[in-house]
Amino acid sequence: MQLSLENAQLLDKEDSLNRFRKEFYIKPNSIYMDGNSLGLLSKRAERTLLECLNDWKEHGIDGWTKGKHPWFFLSEKLGDMMAPIVGSSANEVIVTGSTTVNLHQLLATFYKPEGKRTKILADELTFPSDIFAIQSQLRIHGFDPDTHLVRVKSKDGRFLEEEDIIEAMTEDIALIILPTVLYRSGQILDMKRLTMEANKRGILIGFDGCHSIGAIPHSFSEWGVDFAYWCNYKYLNGGPGSVGGLYVNSKHFGTVPGLSGWFGSKKEKQFDMEHTLTAADTAGAYQIGTPHILSLAPLLGALEIVTEAGLENIRAKSLQINQYLMDLINQDLHDFGFTIGNPQDDIRRGGHVSLEHKEAARICKALKENGVIPDFRAPNIIRLAPVALYTSYTEVWEVVQILKKIMTEKLYEKFKNEREVVA
Ligand SMILES: *Cc1c(COP(=O)(O)O)cnc(C)c1O
């Protein structure tokens, strides 16, 4: 079937999540395809941020326990709201820190080299910040990252094979850190299988959920995942620098936090001001200091939307609209040297399309000049993320028509093929 504008409009009409689109601030004459890097502001997120500001205005210090959203309990409350998103019980999630800081906390807590088991297993396609955190934690323990950080190789620079990862789970590995979804290619790793294999060998396993949280469902508890961490500013639309998330399986409750601070206290003990930490018997134990309230506040509204929309519905639309984008690319862009670099199977692909082209950096600049916001990942990837909550099929259709025009008329040639400071 030939795909057309009419057919995009029909898909929009049938889209059960269409009603959420008007809740977001969408710039006129601009198509936002970068929700996998920074999700858009919704009216509800704006409202809850303003409510927290107002609590400060009205209550001063008493805002910790009074007002619309008492700050003292906000990290726990947001943890409760996030639990269904990661598939855990409420007390296994806390909204705290940032991705990288939470990884430091979890490594400081759970990386316990012993006897032969001293190495950390990761992969060569992982996000740099995760690698930096692992390297520094190894150094703190007196190990050389060159020998003690093992990185599973990718055969094609895009994907990882679960078989290869399992083969690397040798008896010198103490702990494994992997992404849920790879940030470049959008590949979903089989978390259930990897966790089972790690558990079987007595190796702890933790996941970086930045590229899957809010895009795909998870069952961290059921799978037996030991811990996980993620940011809330991508598919969850929590805002720039939004406070991150941390999950710890209840079987590890009571493990002394590697990086302790008074916000890890049992809530009722915190203000006793003793010099002995009575840690919370929940994931809350792994908090450190005072939470960044104004960076938590938008999440209250943002998560309300996700809860209302339903993660299963979000995933269903995400799969459909990404498939639609790939179908259009195959139909209209086959003559221009593009390669679709994400997995094709539904069970293996996350929330974005990874379009490869040797002129990717300057094609991205031409897209921006023509009203489309993509993002670029060196050396040759254009990431396009149609987001279930606010992207329409008509927009996806338009993006591909704009890309076709850019390629046909070679509009990218006036730009340099180099990335910007923030790509
Ligand atoms: C976005 C992202 C991060 C960012 O980490 P911050 O500490 O929030 O800056 C880390 N890891 C992955 C896989 C990401 O996609």
XYZ file of C-alpha atoms and ligand atoms in Angstrom:
438
model
C 0.000 0.000 0.000
C 1.235 3.483 -0.872
C 1.422 5.579 2.318
C 0.023 9.087 1.992
C -0.885 12.153 4.001
C -4.527 11.002 4.097
C -3.482 7.772 5.666
C -1.416 9.604 8.325
C -4.443 11.735 9.140
C -6.580 8.632 9.491
C -4.065 7.096 11.906
C -4.205 10.279 13.986
C -7.970 10.072 14.126
C -7.792 6.470 15.351
C -5.015 7.190 17.877
C -6.362 6.671 21.399
C -3.505 8.735 22.905
C -4.164 11.704 20.626
C -5.921 13.574 23.454
C -2.657 13.903 25.396
C -0.944 15.828 22.601
C -2.782 19.037 23.450
C -1.460 18.847 26.992
C 2.076 19.510 25.764
C 3.705 22.748 24.691
C 4.377 22.096 21.029
C 5.963 24.903 19.072
C 3.992 25.920 15.990
C 5.752 25.177 12.687
C 8.221 22.907 14.416
C 8.275 19.126 14.626
C 9.935 17.796 17.746
C 11.646 14.430 17.173
C 14.052 14.617 20.108
C 11.902 13.384 22.987
C 14.447 10.629 23.593
C 16.954 13.288 24.706
C 14.677 15.799 26.405
C 10.931 15.302 26.583
C 8.633 18.308 26.151
C 6.948 20.321 28.883
C 3.332 19.456 29.615
C 0.812 21.765 31.210
C 0.475 19.383 34.137
C 4.233 19.337 34.784
C 4.241 23.122 34.648
C 1.345 23.218 37.101
C 2.973 20.971 39.704
C 6.220 22.946 39.447
C 4.317 26.181 40.066
C 2.472 24.549 42.961
C 5.770 23.632 44.627
C 7.043 27.158 44.093
C 3.858 28.453 45.634
C 4.305 26.164 48.655
C 7.691 27.831 49.164
C 6.094 31.262 48.768
C 3.296 30.449 51.237
C 4.995 28.242 53.798
C 8.744 28.899 53.802
C 10.439 26.183 55.862
C 7.088 24.566 56.688
C 6.793 23.533 53.050
C 8.741 20.420 54.099
C 5.636 19.075 55.827
C 2.810 21.393 54.726
C 1.304 22.708 51.516
C 0.118 20.949 48.431
C 3.158 18.661 47.965
C 5.066 18.321 51.283
C 8.707 18.210 50.199
C 9.914 15.820 52.898
C 8.004 12.932 51.313
C 8.267 13.887 47.641
C 11.023 11.428 46.645
C 9.068 8.577 48.224
C 5.787 9.706 46.707
C 7.333 9.866 43.242
C 8.930 6.457 43.856
C 5.428 5.067 44.479
C 4.229 6.628 41.229
C 7.181 5.210 39.303
C 6.984 1.653 40.629
C 4.498 0.435 37.983
C 6.684 1.991 35.281
C 9.640 -0.224 36.224
C 7.600 -3.174 37.484
C 8.447 -3.236 41.160
C 6.825 -2.692 44.503
C 6.534 0.893 45.695
C 9.285 0.699 48.306
C 11.845 -0.576 45.763
C 11.962 2.763 43.902
C 13.115 6.185 44.998
C 13.358 9.346 42.917
C 16.723 10.834 43.787
C 20.045 12.017 42.385
C 20.842 11.707 38.697
C 21.697 8.780 36.457
C 25.433 9.021 36.965
C 25.260 9.828 40.688
C 22.862 6.947 41.255
C 25.208 4.604 39.409
C 28.041 5.767 41.684
C 25.851 5.071 44.700
C 24.861 1.614 43.454
C 28.447 0.668 42.580
C 29.663 1.951 45.931
C 26.976 -0.208 47.567
C 26.979 -3.400 45.511
C 30.427 -3.715 43.954
C 32.193 -5.878 46.505
C 35.239 -7.492 44.937
C 36.042 -10.723 46.741
C 38.569 -13.456 46.041
C 38.529 -14.180 42.323
C 35.448 -12.071 41.652
C 36.853 -8.609 41.138
C 35.850 -7.448 37.653
C 32.918 -5.448 36.336
C 31.255 -6.451 33.074
C 29.775 -3.807 30.743
C 29.697 -3.390 26.968
C 31.573 -1.384 24.390
C 28.472 0.485 23.148
C 27.498 1.867 26.552
C 26.970 5.536 27.327
C 30.296 7.187 28.299
C 29.148 8.479 31.690
C 28.434 4.917 32.856
C 31.908 3.841 31.801
C 33.497 6.802 33.609
C 31.618 5.942 36.811
C 32.678 2.286 36.618
C 36.301 3.233 35.935
C 36.441 5.579 38.896
C 34.826 3.039 41.258
C 37.383 0.441 40.152
C 40.191 2.908 40.849
C 38.765 3.664 44.310
C 39.054 -0.078 45.027
C 42.646 -0.074 43.826
C 41.995 -1.863 40.524
C 43.168 -0.897 37.060
C 40.157 -0.205 34.808
C 42.153 -1.495 31.829
C 42.165 -4.987 33.300
C 39.093 -4.927 35.530
C 36.475 -3.364 33.282
C 35.452 -5.995 30.753
C 33.518 -4.675 27.768
C 31.483 -7.088 25.657
C 32.147 -6.416 21.984
C 29.586 -5.678 19.321
C 29.974 -7.482 16.011
C 28.619 -4.656 13.879
C 28.941 -1.528 16.025
C 25.149 -1.423 16.449
C 23.928 -4.375 18.435
C 24.948 -6.691 21.247
C 24.293 -10.426 21.258
C 22.900 -11.796 24.516
C 24.948 -14.960 23.848
C 28.165 -12.915 23.871
C 27.197 -11.217 27.131
C 26.370 -14.530 28.798
C 29.643 -16.012 27.604
C 31.447 -13.106 29.285
C 29.815 -13.875 32.667
C 32.900 -15.680 33.887
C 33.923 -16.484 37.447
C 36.064 -13.352 37.769
C 33.037 -11.055 37.267
C 31.600 -9.517 40.438
C 28.956 -7.282 38.907
C 27.313 -6.435 35.566
C 26.121 -3.043 34.310
C 24.126 -2.978 31.064
C 21.693 -0.662 29.321
C 18.041 -1.685 29.015
C 17.987 -0.064 25.573
C 21.127 0.985 23.689
C 21.165 4.746 23.230
C 22.365 4.706 19.637
C 20.716 1.750 17.936
C 17.662 1.528 20.192
C 18.192 -2.217 20.730
C 16.389 -3.681 23.752
C 18.454 -6.224 25.636
C 16.701 -9.326 26.914
C 16.805 -8.235 30.547
C 14.890 -11.231 31.834
C 17.276 -13.724 30.259
C 20.427 -11.805 31.191
C 19.257 -11.443 34.788
C 18.474 -15.133 35.048
C 21.926 -16.054 33.723
C 23.675 -13.577 36.046
C 21.682 -14.782 39.068
C 22.565 -18.376 38.236
C 26.264 -17.527 38.398
C 26.012 -15.471 41.576
C 26.804 -12.220 39.768
C 24.859 -9.058 40.609
C 23.265 -7.271 37.656
C 22.093 -3.665 37.309
C 20.534 -1.821 34.382
C 20.723 1.735 33.063
C 17.117 2.449 32.104
C 17.525 5.925 30.580
C 16.339 4.896 27.130
C 13.495 2.632 28.159
C 11.831 4.322 31.125
C 8.479 5.647 29.971
C 8.851 3.996 26.561
C 8.590 0.271 27.311
C 7.225 -1.758 30.234
C 9.637 -3.456 32.647
C 9.315 -6.186 35.297
C 12.463 -5.564 37.308
C 11.180 -7.288 40.475
C 9.770 -10.312 38.741
C 12.931 -10.769 36.669
C 15.065 -10.518 39.805
C 17.081 -7.512 38.620
C 19.335 -6.465 41.509
C 19.289 -2.722 40.891
C 18.634 -0.096 38.222
C 18.941 3.645 37.682
C 17.688 6.090 35.082
C 16.947 9.702 34.213
C 13.467 11.169 34.092
C 13.980 13.890 31.496
C 13.743 11.736 28.361
C 10.523 9.774 27.716
C 9.067 10.802 31.099
C 9.197 14.535 30.358
C 10.390 15.574 33.829
C 12.328 18.596 32.541
C 16.001 19.491 32.000
C 18.118 18.088 34.836
C 15.102 16.400 36.353
C 15.873 14.246 39.413
C 16.636 10.619 38.445
C 15.336 7.234 39.531
C 16.841 4.342 41.456
C 15.524 0.824 41.990
C 16.868 -1.724 44.465
C 15.400 -5.225 44.706
C 13.831 -5.806 48.137
C 16.142 -8.799 48.715
C 18.949 -6.251 49.131
C 17.158 -4.034 51.638
C 19.405 -3.551 54.624
C 22.599 -3.488 52.546
C 24.578 -0.566 53.948
C 24.674 2.307 51.426
C 28.120 2.855 49.935
C 27.585 6.615 49.966
C 25.583 7.475 53.056
C 23.791 10.682 53.825
C 21.068 11.814 56.183
C 18.303 11.589 53.575
C 18.879 7.827 53.555
C 17.569 7.726 57.129
C 14.302 6.215 58.234
C 11.999 9.210 57.844
C 11.009 9.253 61.511
C 14.643 9.019 62.668
C 16.217 11.625 60.374
C 15.687 14.591 62.658
C 16.949 12.802 65.778
C 20.323 14.088 64.531
C 22.243 11.087 65.860
C 25.701 10.251 64.556
C 24.606 6.690 63.810
C 22.667 6.256 60.591
C 19.424 4.352 60.932
C 18.929 3.690 57.243
C 15.476 3.344 55.727
C 14.499 -0.270 55.109
C 13.507 0.604 51.538
C 15.225 1.884 48.404
C 15.036 5.254 50.177
C 18.193 4.209 52.070
C 20.245 5.048 48.974
C 19.376 8.739 48.954
C 22.186 11.040 49.990
C 21.277 14.660 50.734
C 18.393 17.113 50.436
C 16.425 16.439 47.245
C 16.274 19.085 44.511
C 12.628 19.898 45.077
C 12.190 22.202 42.096
C 13.596 19.501 39.826
C 11.298 16.893 41.342
C 8.165 18.996 41.099
C 7.435 18.719 37.347
C 7.560 14.926 37.638
C 4.372 14.934 39.703
C 2.402 16.186 36.711
C 4.468 14.348 34.135
C 3.977 10.948 35.811
C 0.279 11.588 36.251
C 0.004 11.749 32.457
C 1.936 8.503 31.961
C -0.197 6.751 34.571
C -3.384 7.964 32.937
C -2.270 7.073 29.425
C -1.085 3.609 30.506
C 2.330 2.208 29.718
C 0.884 -0.623 27.600
C -0.915 1.930 25.406
C 2.222 4.070 25.203
C 4.275 1.078 24.078
C 1.633 0.004 21.545
C 1.546 3.439 19.907
C 5.317 3.821 20.090
C 5.763 0.550 18.193
C 3.169 1.539 15.615
C 4.383 5.094 15.003
C 8.042 4.016 14.811
C 7.054 1.283 12.354
C 5.180 3.909 10.370
C 8.309 6.062 10.261
C 10.406 3.095 9.072
C 7.805 2.215 6.416
C 7.851 5.791 5.127
C 11.648 5.825 5.080
C 11.633 2.618 3.056
C 9.010 4.012 0.706
C 10.332 7.527 0.133
C 14.025 7.609 1.001
C 15.459 4.429 -0.522
C 17.484 6.266 -3.168
C 19.520 8.403 -0.787
C 21.953 6.131 1.017
C 20.177 5.800 4.373
C 20.365 2.663 6.508
C 17.921 1.916 9.297
C 20.268 0.994 12.149
C 17.776 -0.114 14.804
C 16.376 -3.637 15.216
C 13.326 -4.394 13.050
C 11.596 -6.843 15.402
C 9.108 -5.327 17.838
C 10.517 -7.210 20.820
C 14.028 -5.877 20.146
C 13.422 -2.201 19.363
C 12.989 0.683 21.820
C 11.405 4.080 21.268
C 13.397 5.669 18.463
C 14.524 5.137 14.896
C 18.259 5.223 14.292
C 18.887 6.434 10.766
C 22.440 6.127 9.532
C 23.978 8.267 6.781
C 27.530 9.406 6.070
C 26.339 13.028 5.904
C 24.276 12.662 9.119
C 25.674 15.728 10.940
C 24.803 18.150 8.180
C 21.509 16.485 7.343
C 20.557 17.173 10.982
C 21.445 20.851 10.530
C 19.317 21.023 7.389
C 16.450 19.346 9.267
C 16.662 22.003 11.971
C 16.654 24.766 9.370
C 13.517 23.197 7.951
C 11.655 23.025 11.255
C 12.448 19.479 12.393
C 14.306 18.822 15.670
C 16.239 15.538 15.437
C 19.367 14.621 17.299
C 22.731 13.559 16.047
C 24.991 10.913 17.517
C 28.502 10.726 16.145
C 29.691 9.578 13.779
C 26.725 8.935 11.474
C 23.405 8.611 13.301
C 20.255 10.692 13.042
C 17.992 9.691 15.909
C 14.307 10.318 15.302
C 11.922 9.678 18.170
C 8.203 9.881 17.521
C 6.924 10.009 21.105
C 3.656 8.243 21.862
C 2.281 11.001 24.092
C 2.737 13.939 21.743
C 3.906 13.061 18.233
C 1.299 12.725 15.505
C 1.423 10.458 12.458
C 0.958 13.552 10.305
C 4.150 15.001 11.776
C 6.024 11.795 10.989
C 4.750 11.966 7.424
C 5.923 15.588 7.186
C 9.361 14.769 8.595
C 9.949 12.212 5.864
C 8.765 14.621 3.154
C 11.149 17.273 4.504
C 13.989 14.744 4.557
C 13.198 13.794 0.976
C 13.349 17.438 -0.073
C 16.656 17.939 1.771
C 18.147 14.942 -0.045
C 16.684 15.667 -3.485
C 17.739 19.306 -3.451
C 20.971 18.558 -1.527
C 20.049 21.272 1.007
C 22.557 19.804 3.489
C 25.545 20.741 1.328
C 25.721 24.279 2.635
C 26.490 23.009 6.153
C 29.689 21.487 7.520
C 29.472 17.773 8.369
C 30.435 18.368 12.018
C 28.500 18.156 15.242
C 27.477 21.128 17.401
C 28.693 21.518 21.022
C 25.536 19.778 22.262
C 24.535 17.231 19.659
C 20.878 10.223 29.075
C 21.733 9.130 29.570
C 22.570 9.304 30.682
C 22.690 10.647 31.329
O 23.208 10.618 32.607
P 23.005 11.888 33.567
O 23.687 11.535 34.801
O 21.521 12.081 33.713
O 23.618 13.054 32.887
C 23.282 8.200 31.137
N 23.193 6.999 30.534
C 22.396 6.810 29.434
C 22.319 5.468 28.790
C 21.664 7.869 28.925
O 20.905 7.689 27.851
